[in-house]
PDB file of C-alpha atoms in Angstrom:
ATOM      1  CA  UNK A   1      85.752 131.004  29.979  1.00 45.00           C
ATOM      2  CA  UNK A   2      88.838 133.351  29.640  1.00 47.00           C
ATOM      3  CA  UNK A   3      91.989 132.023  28.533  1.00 44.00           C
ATOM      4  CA  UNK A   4      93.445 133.233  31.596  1.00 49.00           C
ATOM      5  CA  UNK A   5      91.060 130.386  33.043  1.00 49.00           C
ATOM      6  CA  UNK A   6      91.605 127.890  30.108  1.00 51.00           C
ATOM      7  CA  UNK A   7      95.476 128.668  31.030  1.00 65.00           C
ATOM      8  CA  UNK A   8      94.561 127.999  34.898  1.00 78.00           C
ATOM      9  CA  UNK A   9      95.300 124.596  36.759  1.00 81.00           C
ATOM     10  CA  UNK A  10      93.344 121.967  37.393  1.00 78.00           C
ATOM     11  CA  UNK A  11      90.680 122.745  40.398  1.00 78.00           C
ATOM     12  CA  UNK A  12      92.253 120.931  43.333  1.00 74.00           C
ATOM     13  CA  UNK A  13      93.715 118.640  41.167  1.00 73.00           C
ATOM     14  CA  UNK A  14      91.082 116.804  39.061  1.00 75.00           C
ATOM     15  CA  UNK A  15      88.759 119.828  38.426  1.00 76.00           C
ATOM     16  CA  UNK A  16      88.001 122.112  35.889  1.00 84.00           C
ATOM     17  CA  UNK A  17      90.201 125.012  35.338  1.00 86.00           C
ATOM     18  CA  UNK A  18      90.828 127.252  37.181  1.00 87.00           C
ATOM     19  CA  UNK A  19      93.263 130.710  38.212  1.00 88.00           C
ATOM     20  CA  UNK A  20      96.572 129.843  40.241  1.00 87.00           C
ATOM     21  CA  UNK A  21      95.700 132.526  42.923  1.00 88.00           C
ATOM     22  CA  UNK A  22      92.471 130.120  43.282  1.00 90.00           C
ATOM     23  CA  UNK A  23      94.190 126.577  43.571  1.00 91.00           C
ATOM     24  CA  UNK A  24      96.294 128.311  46.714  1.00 92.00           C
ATOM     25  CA  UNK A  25      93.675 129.379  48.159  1.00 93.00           C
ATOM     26  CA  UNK A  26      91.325 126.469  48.756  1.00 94.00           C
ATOM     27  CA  UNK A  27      94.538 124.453  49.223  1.00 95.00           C
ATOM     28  CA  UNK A  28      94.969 126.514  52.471  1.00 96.00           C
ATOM     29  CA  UNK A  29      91.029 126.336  53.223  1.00 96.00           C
ATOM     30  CA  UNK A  30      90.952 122.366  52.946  1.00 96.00           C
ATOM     31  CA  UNK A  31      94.129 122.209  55.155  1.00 97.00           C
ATOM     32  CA  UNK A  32      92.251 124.704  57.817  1.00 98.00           C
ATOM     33  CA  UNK A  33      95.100 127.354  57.405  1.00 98.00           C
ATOM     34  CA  UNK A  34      93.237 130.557  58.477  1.00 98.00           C
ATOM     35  CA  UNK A  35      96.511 132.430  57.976  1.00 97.00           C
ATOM     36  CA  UNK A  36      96.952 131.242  54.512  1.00 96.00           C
ATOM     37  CA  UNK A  37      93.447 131.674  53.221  1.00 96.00           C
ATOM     38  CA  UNK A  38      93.142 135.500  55.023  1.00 96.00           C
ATOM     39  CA  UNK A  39      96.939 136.442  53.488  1.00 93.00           C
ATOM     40  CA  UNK A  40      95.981 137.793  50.174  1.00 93.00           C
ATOM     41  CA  UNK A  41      92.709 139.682  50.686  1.00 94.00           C
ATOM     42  CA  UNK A  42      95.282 142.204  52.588  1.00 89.00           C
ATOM     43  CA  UNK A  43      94.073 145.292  54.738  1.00 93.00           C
ATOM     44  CA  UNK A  44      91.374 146.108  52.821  1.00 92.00           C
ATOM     45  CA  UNK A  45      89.863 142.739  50.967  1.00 94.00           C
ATOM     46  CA  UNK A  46      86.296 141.445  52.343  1.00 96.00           C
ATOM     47  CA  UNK A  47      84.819 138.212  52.716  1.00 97.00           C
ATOM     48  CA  UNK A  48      81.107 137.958  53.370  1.00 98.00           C
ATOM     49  CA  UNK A  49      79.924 134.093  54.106  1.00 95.00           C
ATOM     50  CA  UNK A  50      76.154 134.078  53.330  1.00 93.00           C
ATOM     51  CA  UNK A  51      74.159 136.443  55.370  1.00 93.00           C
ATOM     52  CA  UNK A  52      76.881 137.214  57.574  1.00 94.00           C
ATOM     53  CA  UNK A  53      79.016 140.020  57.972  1.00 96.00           C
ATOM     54  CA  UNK A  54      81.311 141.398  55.587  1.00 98.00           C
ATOM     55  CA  UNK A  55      84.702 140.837  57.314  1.00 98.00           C
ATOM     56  CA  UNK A  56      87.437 143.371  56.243  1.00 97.00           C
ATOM     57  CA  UNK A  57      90.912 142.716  56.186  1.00 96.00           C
ATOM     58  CA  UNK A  58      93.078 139.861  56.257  1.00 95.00           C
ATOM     59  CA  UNK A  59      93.844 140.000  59.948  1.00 97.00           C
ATOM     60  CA  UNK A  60      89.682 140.142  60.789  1.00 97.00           C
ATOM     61  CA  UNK A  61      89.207 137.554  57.575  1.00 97.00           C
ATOM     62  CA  UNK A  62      91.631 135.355  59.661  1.00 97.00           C
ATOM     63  CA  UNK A  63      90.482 135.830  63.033  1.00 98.00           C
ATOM     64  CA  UNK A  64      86.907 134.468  61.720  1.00 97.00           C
ATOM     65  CA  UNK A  65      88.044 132.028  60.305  1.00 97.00           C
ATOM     66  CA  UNK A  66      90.352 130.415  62.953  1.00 97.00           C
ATOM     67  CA  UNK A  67      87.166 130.255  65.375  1.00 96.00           C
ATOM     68  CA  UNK A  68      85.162 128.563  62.264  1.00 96.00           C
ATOM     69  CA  UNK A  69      88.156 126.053  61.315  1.00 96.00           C
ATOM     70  CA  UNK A  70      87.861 125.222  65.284  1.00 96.00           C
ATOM     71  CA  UNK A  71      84.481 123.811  65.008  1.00 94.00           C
ATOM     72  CA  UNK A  72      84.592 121.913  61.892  1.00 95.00           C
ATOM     73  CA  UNK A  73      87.635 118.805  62.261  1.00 95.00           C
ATOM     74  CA  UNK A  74      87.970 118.821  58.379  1.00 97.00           C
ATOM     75  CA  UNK A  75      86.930 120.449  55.077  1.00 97.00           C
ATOM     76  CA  UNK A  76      87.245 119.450  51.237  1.00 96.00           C
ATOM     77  CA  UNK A  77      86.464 121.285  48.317  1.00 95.00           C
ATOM     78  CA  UNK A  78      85.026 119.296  44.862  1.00 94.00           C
ATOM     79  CA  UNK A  79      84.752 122.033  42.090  1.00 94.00           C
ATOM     80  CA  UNK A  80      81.909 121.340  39.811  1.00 93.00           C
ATOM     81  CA  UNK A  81      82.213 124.294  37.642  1.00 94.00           C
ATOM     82  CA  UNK A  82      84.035 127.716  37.414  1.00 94.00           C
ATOM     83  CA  UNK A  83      82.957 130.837  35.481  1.00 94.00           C
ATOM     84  CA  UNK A  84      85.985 133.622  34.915  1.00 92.00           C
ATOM     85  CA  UNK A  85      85.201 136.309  33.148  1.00 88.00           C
ATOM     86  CA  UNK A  86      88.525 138.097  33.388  1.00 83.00           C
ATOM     87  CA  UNK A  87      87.335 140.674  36.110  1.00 84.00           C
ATOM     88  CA  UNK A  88      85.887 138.209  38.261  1.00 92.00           C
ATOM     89  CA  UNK A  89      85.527 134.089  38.989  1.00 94.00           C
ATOM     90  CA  UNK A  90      82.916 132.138  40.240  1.00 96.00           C
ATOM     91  CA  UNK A  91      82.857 128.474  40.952  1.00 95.00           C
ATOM     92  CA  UNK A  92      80.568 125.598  41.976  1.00 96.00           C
ATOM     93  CA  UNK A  93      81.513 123.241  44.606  1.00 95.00           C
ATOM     94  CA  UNK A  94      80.767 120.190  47.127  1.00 96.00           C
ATOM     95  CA  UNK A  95      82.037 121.187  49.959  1.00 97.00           C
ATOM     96  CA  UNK A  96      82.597 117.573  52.361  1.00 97.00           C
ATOM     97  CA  UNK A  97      82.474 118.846  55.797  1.00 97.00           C
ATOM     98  CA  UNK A  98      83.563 116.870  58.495  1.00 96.00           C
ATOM     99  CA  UNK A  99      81.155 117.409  61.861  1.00 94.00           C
ATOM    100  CA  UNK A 100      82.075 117.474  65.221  1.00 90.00           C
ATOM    101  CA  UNK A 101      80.238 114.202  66.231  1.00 93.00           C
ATOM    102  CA  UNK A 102      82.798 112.605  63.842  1.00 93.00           C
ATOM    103  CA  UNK A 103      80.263 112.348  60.662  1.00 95.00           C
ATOM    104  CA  UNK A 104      80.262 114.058  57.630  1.00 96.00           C
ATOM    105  CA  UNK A 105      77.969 116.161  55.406  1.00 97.00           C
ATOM    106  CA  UNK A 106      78.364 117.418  51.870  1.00 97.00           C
ATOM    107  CA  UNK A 107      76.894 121.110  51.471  1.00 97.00           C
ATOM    108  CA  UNK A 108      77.065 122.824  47.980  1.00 98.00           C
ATOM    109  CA  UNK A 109      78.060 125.687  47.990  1.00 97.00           C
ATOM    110  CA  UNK A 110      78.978 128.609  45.269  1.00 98.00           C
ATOM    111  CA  UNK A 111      81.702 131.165  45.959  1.00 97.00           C
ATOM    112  CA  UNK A 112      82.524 134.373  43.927  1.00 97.00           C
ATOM    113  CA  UNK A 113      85.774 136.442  43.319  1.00 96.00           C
ATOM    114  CA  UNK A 114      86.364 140.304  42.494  1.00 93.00           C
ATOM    115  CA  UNK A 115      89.351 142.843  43.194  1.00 84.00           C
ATOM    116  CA  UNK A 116      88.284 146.175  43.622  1.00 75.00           C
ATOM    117  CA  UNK A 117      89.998 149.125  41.816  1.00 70.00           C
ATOM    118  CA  UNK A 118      93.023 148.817  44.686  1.00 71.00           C
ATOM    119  CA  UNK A 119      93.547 144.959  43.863  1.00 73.00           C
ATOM    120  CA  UNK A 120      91.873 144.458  46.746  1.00 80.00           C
ATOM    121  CA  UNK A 121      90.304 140.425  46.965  1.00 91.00           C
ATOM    122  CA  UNK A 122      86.355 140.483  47.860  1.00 95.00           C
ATOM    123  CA  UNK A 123      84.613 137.011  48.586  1.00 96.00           C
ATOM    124  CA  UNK A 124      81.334 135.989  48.399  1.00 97.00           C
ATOM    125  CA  UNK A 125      80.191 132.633  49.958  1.00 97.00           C
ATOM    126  CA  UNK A 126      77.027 131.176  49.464  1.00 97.00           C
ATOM    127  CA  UNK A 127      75.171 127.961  51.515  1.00 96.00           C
ATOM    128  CA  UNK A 128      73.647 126.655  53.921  1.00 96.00           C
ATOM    129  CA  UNK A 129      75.550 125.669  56.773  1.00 94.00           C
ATOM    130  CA  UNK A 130      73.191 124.307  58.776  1.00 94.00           C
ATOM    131  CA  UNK A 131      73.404 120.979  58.610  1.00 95.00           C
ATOM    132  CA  UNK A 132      77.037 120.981  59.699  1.00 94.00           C
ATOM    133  CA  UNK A 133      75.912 121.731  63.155  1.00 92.00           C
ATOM    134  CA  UNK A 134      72.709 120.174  63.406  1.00 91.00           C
ATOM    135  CA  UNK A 135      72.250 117.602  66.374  1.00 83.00           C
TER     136      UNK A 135
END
C-alpha cells in the first residue's frame, strides 16, 4: 500500500483504506446516482463492466448506468481489500444487490482504477451478474 492509500479514508466507512476520489465515488454508486458516479471519468474516461463494452465518456458512462440503476432497487458496496500502487487502485468487494422480486443477492466483485496520460479515469469491473436477474 502507498501512503497516499494509508493517508486515504476509511472504505465506505468501516473499510480498509482507501483514496478520497474512491469513497465519492461508490458513495454515489450505492445511492444509484448515475450522474455522480459518470462526473469524473469526463469526455474521455472508460468504464468496461465485465465482458461488456468499454463505455467512453461521462455522458455515455452515465447513460448506462441510469438504465442499469433502473433495474436493480438498491446496491451496497463492502470493501474487503484495496491494492494502490500509486498509478493505479484495485479493490475487493461484496457487492449486496437488491433484486427486482424484492430479494437480495451478494455478488463479489473486484474493480480496478487507472488515469491515462490525460488524467483521464478508466474502470474495470469484474463479476458475475447473473444471479441478480435470475428467475
Amino acid at each position: 500500500m502507498t501512503a497516499a492509500a494509508a493517508e486515504g479514508v476509511p472504505a465506505k466507512g468501516t473499510g480498509p483504506r482507501w483514496p478520497r476520489w474512491l469513497e465519492d465515488l461508490y458513495q454515489s454508486a450505492d445511492a444509484l446516482d448515475a450522474a455522480g458516479f459518470a462526473s469524473p471519468f469526463g469526455p474521455s474516461g472508460t468504464m468496461r463492466f465485465g465482458n461488456g463494452p468499454t463505455l467512453t465518456g461521462s455522458a455515455e458512462i452515465e447513460a448506462s448506468l441510469r438504465e442499469f440503476f433502473a433495474a436493480v432497487p438498491s446496491m451496497q458496496h463492502q470493501v474487503l481489500r484495496v491494492w494502490d500502487d500509486g498509478a493505479g487502485v484495485i479493490f475487493e468487494a461484496v457487492v449486496t444487490y437488491g433484486r427486482p422480486d424484492g430479494r437480495s443477492v451478494d455478488i463479489p466483485a473486484v474493480s480496478a482504477y487507472t488515469r491515462s496520460a490525460d488524467d483521464a479515469l478508466q474502470c474495470r469491473i469484474y463479476c458475475d451478474m447473473a444471479p441478480v436477474f435470475a428467475e
